Coordinates of C-alpha atoms in Angstrom, one line a residue:
M1 CA -2.3 -5.2 -5.5
K2 CA -4.1 -6.0 -2.2
F3 CA -4.9 -2.5 -0.8
T4 CA -8.5 -3.7 -0.8
D5 CA -7.6 -5.6 2.3
L6 CA -8.2 -2.4 4.1
A7 CA -11.8 -2.2 3.0
D8 CA -13.1 -4.5 5.8
D9 CA -14.1 -1.4 7.9
A10 CA -14.4 2.0 6.4
E11 CA -14.0 3.8 9.8
D12 CA -10.9 3.9 12.0
T13 CA -11.8 5.2 15.4
E14 CA -9.4 3.1 17.5
H15 CA -5.9 4.2 16.5
T16 CA -4.1 7.5 16.6
P17 CA -1.4 8.4 14.0
A18 CA 1.2 7.7 16.7
E19 CA -0.1 4.3 17.4
R20 CA -0.2 3.4 13.7
A21 CA 3.4 4.6 13.3
A22 CA 4.5 2.5 16.3
A23 CA 2.8 -0.6 15.0
A24 CA 4.3 -0.1 11.6
S25 CA 7.8 0.3 13.1
R26 CA 7.6 -2.8 15.2
S27 CA 6.3 -5.0 12.4
T28 CA 8.9 -3.7 10.0
W29 CA 11.8 -4.4 12.3
V30 CA 10.5 -8.0 12.7
S31 CA 10.6 -8.2 8.9
V32 CA 14.1 -6.8 8.9
G33 CA 15.3 -9.6 11.2
V34 CA 13.7 -12.3 9.2
N35 CA 14.8 -11.0 5.8
L36 CA 18.4 -10.5 7.0
V37 CA 18.7 -14.1 8.1
L38 CA 17.0 -15.4 5.0
T39 CA 19.1 -13.3 2.6
I40 CA 22.4 -14.5 4.0
T41 CA 21.3 -18.2 4.3
Q42 CA 19.7 -18.5 0.9
I43 CA 22.5 -16.8 -1.1
V44 CA 25.3 -18.7 0.8
V45 CA 23.6 -22.1 0.6
G46 CA 22.5 -21.4 -3.0
V47 CA 26.1 -20.8 -4.1
V48 CA 27.4 -23.8 -2.1
A49 CA 24.5 -26.1 -3.3
K50 CA 24.7 -24.7 -6.9
S51 CA 21.1 -23.8 -7.0
Q52 CA 20.2 -20.7 -9.2
G53 CA 16.6 -20.8 -7.9
L54 CA 17.7 -20.5 -4.3
I55 CA 20.1 -17.7 -5.2
A56 CA 17.2 -15.9 -7.0
D57 CA 15.0 -16.4 -3.9
G58 CA 17.8 -15.0 -1.7
I59 CA 18.0 -11.9 -4.0
H60 CA 14.3 -11.5 -3.6
S61 CA 14.7 -11.6 0.2
L62 CA 17.5 -9.0 -0.2
S63 CA 15.0 -6.7 -2.1
D64 CA 12.6 -7.1 0.8
L65 CA 15.3 -6.2 3.3
V66 CA 16.0 -3.0 1.3
A67 CA 12.2 -2.4 1.1
D68 CA 12.0 -2.7 4.9
F69 CA 14.5 0.1 5.3
V70 CA 12.6 2.3 2.8
V71 CA 9.4 1.7 4.8
L72 CA 11.2 2.8 8.0
F73 CA 12.6 5.9 6.3
A74 CA 9.2 6.8 4.9
G75 CA 7.5 6.2 8.2
H76 CA 9.9 8.5 10.0
H77 CA 9.4 11.4 7.5
S78 CA 5.6 10.9 7.2
K79 CA 5.2 11.7 10.9
K80 CA 6.5 15.3 10.5
D81 CA 4.0 18.0 11.1
A82 CA 2.7 20.2 8.4
D83 CA 4.8 23.2 7.5
V84 CA 4.7 26.1 5.0
D85 CA 5.9 24.0 2.1
H86 CA 3.7 21.0 3.0
P87 CA 0.5 22.5 4.4
Y88 CA -1.2 19.0 4.3
G89 CA 1.7 17.3 6.1
H90 CA 4.1 14.7 4.8
Q91 CA 1.9 11.6 4.6
R92 CA 2.7 11.1 0.9
F93 CA 6.2 10.0 1.9
E94 CA 4.4 6.6 2.4
T95 CA 3.0 6.7 -1.2
A96 CA 6.4 7.6 -2.5
A97 CA 7.9 4.7 -0.5
S98 CA 5.4 2.3 -2.1
L99 CA 6.5 3.6 -5.6
V100 CA 10.1 3.0 -4.7
L101 CA 9.3 -0.5 -3.4
G102 CA 7.5 -1.3 -6.7
T103 CA 10.3 0.1 -8.8
L104 CA 12.8 -1.9 -6.8
L105 CA 10.9 -5.2 -7.2
L106 CA 10.5 -4.5 -10.9
A107 CA 14.2 -4.0 -11.4
V108 CA 15.0 -7.1 -9.3
G109 CA 12.5 -9.2 -11.3
L110 CA 13.9 -8.2 -14.6
G111 CA 17.4 -9.0 -13.4
M112 CA 16.2 -12.5 -12.4
L113 CA 14.5 -13.0 -15.8
W114 CA 17.7 -12.1 -17.6
S115 CA 19.9 -14.5 -15.5
A116 CA 17.4 -17.4 -15.8
I117 CA 17.0 -17.0 -19.6
R118 CA 20.8 -17.1 -20.1
K119 CA 20.9 -20.3 -18.1
L120 CA 18.1 -21.8 -20.2
E121 CA 20.0 -20.9 -23.4
A122 CA 22.9 -23.1 -22.2
P123 CA 21.2 -26.0 -20.3
E124 CA 24.5 -28.0 -20.3
T125 CA 25.8 -25.6 -17.7
V126 CA 23.1 -26.4 -15.2
Q127 CA 24.4 -28.5 -12.4
T128 CA 22.7 -30.9 -10.0
V129 CA 22.0 -29.2 -6.7
H130 CA 22.7 -30.4 -3.2
V131 CA 19.7 -31.6 -1.1
I132 CA 20.4 -28.9 1.6
A133 CA 19.0 -26.3 -0.9
L134 CA 15.6 -28.0 -0.6
W135 CA 15.7 -27.8 3.2
V136 CA 16.5 -24.1 3.1
A137 CA 13.8 -23.4 0.5
G138 CA 11.3 -25.2 2.8
A139 CA 12.4 -23.2 5.9
A140 CA 12.2 -19.9 3.9
L141 CA 8.6 -20.8 2.7
V142 CA 7.4 -21.3 6.3
A143 CA 9.2 -18.2 7.6
K144 CA 7.9 -15.9 4.9
E145 CA 4.3 -17.2 5.2
L146 CA 4.3 -16.6 8.9
L147 CA 5.8 -13.2 8.4
F148 CA 3.1 -12.3 5.8
R149 CA 0.3 -13.3 8.1
Y150 CA 1.8 -11.3 11.0
M151 CA 2.4 -8.2 8.9
L152 CA -1.0 -8.3 7.1
S153 CA -2.8 -8.5 10.5
V154 CA -1.0 -5.5 11.7
A155 CA -1.6 -3.6 8.5
K156 CA -5.3 -4.3 8.6
R157 CA -5.6 -3.4 12.3
V158 CA -4.0 0.0 11.8
K159 CA -5.1 0.5 8.2
S160 CA -1.8 1.1 6.5
S161 CA -1.5 0.6 2.8
M162 CA 2.2 0.8 2.9
L163 CA 2.3 -2.1 5.4
V164 CA 0.0 -4.0 3.2
A165 CA 2.5 -3.6 0.3
N166 CA 5.3 -4.8 2.5
A167 CA 3.3 -7.7 3.8
W168 CA 2.6 -8.9 0.3
H169 CA 6.3 -8.7 -0.4
A170 CA 6.5 -11.4 2.2
R171 CA 3.8 -13.5 0.5
S172 CA 5.5 -13.1 -2.8
D173 CA 8.7 -14.5 -1.3
A174 CA 6.7 -17.4 0.2
A175 CA 5.3 -18.2 -3.2
S176 CA 8.7 -17.9 -4.8
S177 CA 10.2 -20.2 -2.2
L178 CA 7.5 -22.8 -3.0
V179 CA 8.3 -22.5 -6.7
V180 CA 12.0 -22.8 -5.9
G181 CA 11.4 -25.9 -3.8
I182 CA 9.6 -27.6 -6.6
G183 CA 12.4 -26.7 -9.0
I184 CA 15.0 -28.2 -6.6
I185 CA 12.9 -31.4 -6.2
G186 CA 12.8 -31.7 -10.0
N187 CA 16.6 -31.1 -10.2
L188 CA 17.3 -33.8 -7.6
A189 CA 14.9 -36.2 -9.5
G190 CA 17.1 -36.0 -12.6
Y191 CA 15.7 -32.9 -14.4
P192 CA 18.4 -30.2 -13.7
I193 CA 16.7 -27.7 -16.1
L194 CA 13.9 -27.3 -13.6
D195 CA 16.1 -25.2 -11.2
P196 CA 16.6 -22.3 -13.7
I197 CA 13.0 -22.7 -14.8
A198 CA 12.0 -22.1 -11.1
A199 CA 14.3 -19.0 -11.1
L200 CA 12.5 -17.8 -14.3
I201 CA 9.1 -18.2 -12.7
V202 CA 10.2 -16.3 -9.6
G203 CA 11.5 -13.5 -11.8
V204 CA 8.1 -13.3 -13.5
M205 CA 6.3 -13.1 -10.2
V206 CA 8.6 -10.4 -8.8
T207 CA 8.3 -8.3 -12.0
K208 CA 4.5 -8.5 -12.0
M209 CA 4.2 -7.6 -8.4
G210 CA 6.7 -4.7 -8.7
W211 CA 4.7 -3.3 -11.7
G212 CA 1.5 -3.5 -9.7
F213 CA 2.8 -1.7 -6.6
A214 CA 4.5 1.0 -8.7
W215 CA 1.4 1.6 -10.9
D216 CA -0.9 1.9 -7.9
A217 CA 1.4 4.2 -6.1
L218 CA 1.7 6.4 -9.2
H219 CA -2.1 6.7 -9.3
D220 CA -2.3 7.6 -5.7
L221 CA 0.3 10.4 -6.3
M222 CA -2.1 11.6 -9.0
D223 CA -4.9 12.1 -6.4
R224 CA -6.8 8.9 -7.0
A225 CA -10.0 8.7 -5.0
V226 CA -10.6 6.1 -2.2
D227 CA -13.0 3.2 -2.8
E228 CA -16.7 3.8 -3.0
Q229 CA -17.4 2.0 0.3
E230 CA -15.3 4.5 2.2
V231 CA -16.8 7.4 0.3
D232 CA -20.3 6.2 1.3
A233 CA -19.2 5.9 4.9
I234 CA -18.0 9.5 4.9
R235 CA -21.2 10.6 3.2
R236 CA -23.3 8.9 5.9
T237 CA -21.4 10.6 8.6
L238 CA -22.1 14.0 7.0
I239 CA -25.8 13.4 6.3
E240 CA -26.2 12.2 9.9
T241 CA -24.8 15.5 11.3
P242 CA -27.5 17.6 13.0
G243 CA -28.4 20.5 10.8
I244 CA -27.4 18.9 7.4
S245 CA -30.3 18.2 5.1
G246 CA -28.3 16.9 2.1
V247 CA -24.9 16.1 0.8
H248 CA -23.5 16.1 -2.7
D249 CA -20.2 16.4 -4.7
V250 CA -18.2 14.4 -2.1
R251 CA -14.7 14.1 -3.6
T252 CA -11.7 12.4 -2.0
R253 CA -8.0 12.0 -2.7
K254 CA -5.4 10.0 -0.9
M255 CA -2.7 11.6 1.1
G256 CA -0.5 8.6 2.1
D257 CA -2.8 6.4 4.2
M258 CA -5.0 9.4 5.1
I259 CA -7.7 11.0 3.0
V260 CA -8.5 14.6 2.0
V261 CA -12.2 15.3 1.4
D262 CA -14.2 18.0 -0.3
A263 CA -18.0 18.0 0.1
H264 CA -21.0 20.2 -0.4
I265 CA -23.4 20.2 2.5
E266 CA -26.9 21.5 2.3
V267 CA -28.4 23.4 5.3
D268 CA -31.6 25.4 5.9
A269 CA -31.5 28.5 3.7
A270 CA -33.1 30.6 6.5
I271 CA -30.4 30.2 9.1
S272 CA -27.6 32.7 9.6
V273 CA -24.1 32.4 8.2
E274 CA -22.8 31.8 11.7
A275 CA -25.2 28.9 12.2
G276 CA -24.2 27.4 8.9
H277 CA -20.6 27.7 9.8
D278 CA -21.1 26.0 13.1
I279 CA -22.8 23.1 11.3
A280 CA -19.9 22.8 8.9
V281 CA -17.4 22.8 11.9
L282 CA -19.4 20.0 13.6
A283 CA -19.5 18.0 10.4
R284 CA -15.7 18.3 10.0
Q285 CA -15.1 17.2 13.6
R286 CA -17.3 14.1 13.2
V287 CA -15.6 13.1 10.0
L288 CA -12.1 13.5 11.3
Q289 CA -13.1 11.5 14.5
R290 CA -14.7 8.6 12.6
H291 CA -12.6 8.2 9.5
R292 CA -9.0 8.2 8.2
V293 CA -9.5 11.8 7.1
L294 CA -6.7 14.4 7.3
N295 CA -8.9 17.3 6.4
L296 CA -12.4 18.1 5.3
M297 CA -13.2 21.2 3.2
T298 CA -17.0 21.9 3.2
H299 CA -19.0 24.2 0.9
V300 CA -22.3 25.2 2.4
D301 CA -25.3 25.2 0.0
P302 CA -28.9 26.3 0.8
W303 CA -31.2 23.3 1.0
R304 CA -33.8 22.9 -1.8
R305 CA -32.4 25.9 -3.7
P306 CA -31.0 25.9 -7.2
D307 CA -27.4 24.7 -7.3
L308 CA -25.6 27.4 -9.0
D309 CA -22.2 25.7 -8.6
H310 CA -22.6 23.8 -11.8
A311 CA -24.4 26.5 -13.8
P312 CA -22.5 27.8 -16.8
P313 CA -20.5 31.0 -16.2
V314 CA -22.4 34.2 -16.9
A315 CA -21.0 36.1 -19.9
P316 CA -19.8 39.7 -19.0
A317 CA -22.2 42.4 -20.0
K318 CA -21.3 44.3 -23.2
S319 CA -20.6 47.9 -22.8

């Protein structure tokens, strides 16, 4: 999975949630248009030209089209404000959407594998394809690669892991179109069996990618931490806050494309509770302004004093 594409810059000070949502919506609607045209063209031409590989590629495009609508649905719901039942907001709709996308690709990939294997078991049923299938496969390759580059640039600009997942759907389709094109060329050159072999390879690619997306999304739903680079950037922002002398126990968990952070900050033991609270408030404001952080919960510790947070519990006195 290519969520590491977001790691180029650990801070995001340029885009509001509304701007990120608008960019996601625009890029996804572009993907809808491209995938709709490709799905219809590939499946229709695949049937007419008798190319199982091109039909498999068209089904892959169809899965991307369904995925686009899942992304739009999740993007709409993730923008809802926090409520009593969801005090941290609805950002995990995006993570759930990534899980759905992965599961969808996994199911589609397994279906492709089953169909291709059945063809390979009866090679005499494989027919020679028409040359028009090769032209359509080439056009699909170009369209999907351009779509991938466009969507990935948008995803990296607004730092959306869900858009990264959808962009790599496009790249997987570009790769599958390349494989299908090679299979069609082999078929036209007198080796008909290469067309179902191409469909089999596409099935393996789709299955592998679906598993990766679903597995990563499942980990995120289980409160996986963000990468160490981003944790270090948040830690630096905290330690550079006036009044903070030390930082420890920085813990993070993903909330969609946002982050929830817990941290212990160390302040002068001689200051008042009010002064320590003001420092914690300033630290929270700085972190929320500079990073993709939804909320920061701070625990104030006295600087250069024994840390009793990790001390074993004291046994109750016997009567």
